[in-house]
mmCIF file of C-alpha atoms in Angstrom:
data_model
loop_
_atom_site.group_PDB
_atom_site.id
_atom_site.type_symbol
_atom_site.label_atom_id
_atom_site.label_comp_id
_atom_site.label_asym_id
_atom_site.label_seq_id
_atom_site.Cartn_x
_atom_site.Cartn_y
_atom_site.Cartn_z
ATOM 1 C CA UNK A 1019 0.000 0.000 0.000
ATOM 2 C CA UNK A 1020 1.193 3.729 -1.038
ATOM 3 C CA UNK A 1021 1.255 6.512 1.576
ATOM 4 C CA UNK A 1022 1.728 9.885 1.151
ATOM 5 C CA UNK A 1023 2.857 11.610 3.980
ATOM 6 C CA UNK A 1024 2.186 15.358 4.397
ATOM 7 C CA UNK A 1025 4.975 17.626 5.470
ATOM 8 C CA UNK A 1026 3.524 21.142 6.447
ATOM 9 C CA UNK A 1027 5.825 22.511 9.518
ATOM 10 C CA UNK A 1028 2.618 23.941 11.271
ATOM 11 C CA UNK A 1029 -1.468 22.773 11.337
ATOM 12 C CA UNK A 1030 -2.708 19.554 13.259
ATOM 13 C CA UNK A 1031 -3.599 19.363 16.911
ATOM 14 C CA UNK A 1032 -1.590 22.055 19.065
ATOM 15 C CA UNK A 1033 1.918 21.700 18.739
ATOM 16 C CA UNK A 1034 3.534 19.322 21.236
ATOM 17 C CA UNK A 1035 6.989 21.898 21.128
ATOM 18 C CA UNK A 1036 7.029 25.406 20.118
ATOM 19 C CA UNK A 1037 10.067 24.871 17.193
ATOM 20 C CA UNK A 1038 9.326 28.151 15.691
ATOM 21 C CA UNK A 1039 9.619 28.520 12.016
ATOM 22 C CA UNK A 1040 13.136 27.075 10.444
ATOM 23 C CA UNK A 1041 13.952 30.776 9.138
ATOM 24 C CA UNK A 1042 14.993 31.414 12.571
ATOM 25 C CA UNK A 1043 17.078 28.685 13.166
ATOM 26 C CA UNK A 1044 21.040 28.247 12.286
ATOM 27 C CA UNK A 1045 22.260 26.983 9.319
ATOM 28 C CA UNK A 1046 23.676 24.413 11.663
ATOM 29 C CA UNK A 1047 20.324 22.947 12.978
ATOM 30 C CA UNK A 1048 18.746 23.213 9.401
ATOM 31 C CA UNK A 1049 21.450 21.538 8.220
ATOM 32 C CA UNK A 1050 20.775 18.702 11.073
ATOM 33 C CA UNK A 1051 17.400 18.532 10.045
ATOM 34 C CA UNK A 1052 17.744 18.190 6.739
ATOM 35 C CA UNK A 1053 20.439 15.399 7.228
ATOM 36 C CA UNK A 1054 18.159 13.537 9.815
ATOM 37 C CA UNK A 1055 15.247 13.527 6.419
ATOM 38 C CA UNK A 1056 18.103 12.244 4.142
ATOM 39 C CA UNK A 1057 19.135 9.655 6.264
ATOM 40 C CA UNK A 1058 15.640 8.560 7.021
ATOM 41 C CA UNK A 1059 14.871 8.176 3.085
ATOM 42 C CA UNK A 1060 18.237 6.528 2.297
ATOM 43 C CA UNK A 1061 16.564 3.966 4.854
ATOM 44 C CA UNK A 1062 13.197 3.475 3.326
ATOM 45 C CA UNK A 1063 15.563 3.103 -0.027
ATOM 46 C CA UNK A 1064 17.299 -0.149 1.998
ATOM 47 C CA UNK A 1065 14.439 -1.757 3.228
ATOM 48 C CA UNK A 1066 12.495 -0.660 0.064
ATOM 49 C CA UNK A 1067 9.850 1.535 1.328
ATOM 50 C CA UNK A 1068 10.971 4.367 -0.106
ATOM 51 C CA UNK A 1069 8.822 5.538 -3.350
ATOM 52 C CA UNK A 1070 9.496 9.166 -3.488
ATOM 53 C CA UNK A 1071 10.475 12.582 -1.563
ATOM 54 C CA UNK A 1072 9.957 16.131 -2.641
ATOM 55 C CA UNK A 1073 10.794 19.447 -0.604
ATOM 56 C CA UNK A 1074 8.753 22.422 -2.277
ATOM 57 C CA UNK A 1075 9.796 25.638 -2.676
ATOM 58 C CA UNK A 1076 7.388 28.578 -1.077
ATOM 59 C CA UNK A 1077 6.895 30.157 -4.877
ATOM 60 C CA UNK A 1078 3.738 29.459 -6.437
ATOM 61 C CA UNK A 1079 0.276 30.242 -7.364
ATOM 62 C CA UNK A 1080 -3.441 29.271 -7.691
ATOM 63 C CA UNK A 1081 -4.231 28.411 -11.390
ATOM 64 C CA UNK A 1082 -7.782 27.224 -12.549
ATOM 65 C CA UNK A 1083 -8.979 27.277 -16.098
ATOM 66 C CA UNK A 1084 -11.707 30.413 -16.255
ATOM 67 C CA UNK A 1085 -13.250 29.491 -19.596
ATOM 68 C CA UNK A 1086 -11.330 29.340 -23.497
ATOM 69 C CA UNK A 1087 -9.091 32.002 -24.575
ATOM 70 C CA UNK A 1088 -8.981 33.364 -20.672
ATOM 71 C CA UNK A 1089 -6.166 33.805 -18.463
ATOM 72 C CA UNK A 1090 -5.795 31.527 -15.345
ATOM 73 C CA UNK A 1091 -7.234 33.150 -11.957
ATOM 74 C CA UNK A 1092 -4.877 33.335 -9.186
ATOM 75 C CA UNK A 1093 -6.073 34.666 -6.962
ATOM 76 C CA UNK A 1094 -9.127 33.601 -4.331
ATOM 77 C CA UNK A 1095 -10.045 32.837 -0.901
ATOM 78 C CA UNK A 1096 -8.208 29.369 -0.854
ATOM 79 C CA UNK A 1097 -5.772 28.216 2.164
ATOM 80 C CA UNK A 1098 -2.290 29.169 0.642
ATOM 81 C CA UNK A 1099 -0.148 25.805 0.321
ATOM 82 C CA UNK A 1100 3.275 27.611 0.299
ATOM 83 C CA UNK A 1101 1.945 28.233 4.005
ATOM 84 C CA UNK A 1102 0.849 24.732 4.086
ATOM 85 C CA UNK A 1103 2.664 21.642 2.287
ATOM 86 C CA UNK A 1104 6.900 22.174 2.586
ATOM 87 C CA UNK A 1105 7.361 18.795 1.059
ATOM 88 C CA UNK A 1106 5.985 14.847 0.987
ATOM 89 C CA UNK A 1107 7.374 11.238 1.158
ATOM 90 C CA UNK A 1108 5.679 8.862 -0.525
ATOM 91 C CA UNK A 1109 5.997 5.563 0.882
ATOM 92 C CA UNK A 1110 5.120 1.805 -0.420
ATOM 93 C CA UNK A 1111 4.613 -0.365 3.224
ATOM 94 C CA UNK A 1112 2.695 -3.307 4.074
ATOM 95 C CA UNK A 1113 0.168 -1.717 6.387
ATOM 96 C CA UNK A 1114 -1.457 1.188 7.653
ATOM 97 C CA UNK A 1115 0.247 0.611 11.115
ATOM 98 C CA UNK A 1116 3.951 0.715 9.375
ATOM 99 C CA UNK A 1117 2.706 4.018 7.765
ATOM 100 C CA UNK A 1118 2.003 5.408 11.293
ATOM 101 C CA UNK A 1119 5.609 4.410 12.545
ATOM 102 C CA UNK A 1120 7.315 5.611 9.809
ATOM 103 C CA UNK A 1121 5.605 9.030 10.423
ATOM 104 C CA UNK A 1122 6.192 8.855 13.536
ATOM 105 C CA UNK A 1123 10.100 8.586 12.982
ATOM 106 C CA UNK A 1124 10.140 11.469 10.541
ATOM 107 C CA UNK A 1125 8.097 13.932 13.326
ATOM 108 C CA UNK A 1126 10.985 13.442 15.527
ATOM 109 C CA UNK A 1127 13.684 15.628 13.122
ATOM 110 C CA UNK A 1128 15.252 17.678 14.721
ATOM 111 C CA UNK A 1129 15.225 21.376 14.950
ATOM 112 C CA UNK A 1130 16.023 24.388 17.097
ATOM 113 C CA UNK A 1131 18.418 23.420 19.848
ATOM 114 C CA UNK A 1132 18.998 20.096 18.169
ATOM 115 C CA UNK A 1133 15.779 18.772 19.543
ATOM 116 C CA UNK A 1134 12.891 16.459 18.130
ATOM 117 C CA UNK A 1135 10.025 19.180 16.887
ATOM 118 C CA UNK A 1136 7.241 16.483 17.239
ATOM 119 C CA UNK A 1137 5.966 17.735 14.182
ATOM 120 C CA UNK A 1138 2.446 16.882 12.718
ATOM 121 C CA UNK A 1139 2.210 14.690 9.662
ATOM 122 C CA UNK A 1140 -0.827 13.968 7.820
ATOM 123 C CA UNK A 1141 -0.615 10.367 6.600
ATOM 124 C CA UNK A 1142 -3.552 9.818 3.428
ATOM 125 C CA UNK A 1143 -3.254 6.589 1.278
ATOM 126 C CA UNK A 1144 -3.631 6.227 -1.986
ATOM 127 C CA UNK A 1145 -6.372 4.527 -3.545
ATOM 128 C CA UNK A 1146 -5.364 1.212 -4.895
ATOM 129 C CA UNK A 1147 -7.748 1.386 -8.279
ATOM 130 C CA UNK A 1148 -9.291 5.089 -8.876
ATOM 131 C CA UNK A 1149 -12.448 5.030 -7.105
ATOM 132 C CA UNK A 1150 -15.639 4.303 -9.179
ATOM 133 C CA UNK A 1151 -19.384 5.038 -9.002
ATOM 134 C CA UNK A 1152 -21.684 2.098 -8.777
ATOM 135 C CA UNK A 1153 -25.600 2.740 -9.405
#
């Protein structure tokens, strides 16, 4: 079964540990977090978990098609995902508990201080077959 798991930096029940955005912490502990999510890929890559991890950058806009022949809309009272999504793993695991653990490992990365930041994931499968309607 796929997973994606949901890396935002803020959201999800009140946070465990104030971290405080990564702007405002040293190259050194960015560094150490980003080190601590290599290392945990490079070990979903040896026990063959690993599908795929992206980091995204805060650039980007709303696009929606507004009829032919007229410009895409950016702009409208939608949730900003630059505030929202930082980056995903997708992983390929035998159950929805091994999903959980795995998420579980990656909230512990540490940030300010060199401490775990007991982030919140959101963990969503994917469908196995696109859903269908049935009358």
């Amino acid at each position: 079964m796929k997973y994606l798991i949901l890396k935002h930096y803020q959201g999800g029940p009140a946070p465990f540990v104030d971290y405080g955005s990564m702007d405002q912490w040293t190259p050194e502990e960015v560094d150490a977090h980003i080190r601590f999510m290599e290392d945990f890929g490079d070990r979903l890559k040896e026990t063959g978990e690993f599908v795929d991890a992206q980091a995204l950058s805060p650039e980007g806009a709303f696009i929606r098609y507004d009829g032919e022949g007229r410009p895409p809309v950016t702009d409208g009272p939608f949730a900003e995902t630059k505030d929202l999504i930082a980056g995903w793993y997708i992983i390929d695991v035998e159950s929805w508990d091994r999903a959980v653990e795995l998420a579980g490992e990656l909230s512990a990365a540490p940030g300010a201080g060199g401490k775990p930041i007991h982030e919140w994931l959101e963990v969503r499968p994917f469908y196995a077959d696109p859903p269908t309607v049935t009358e």
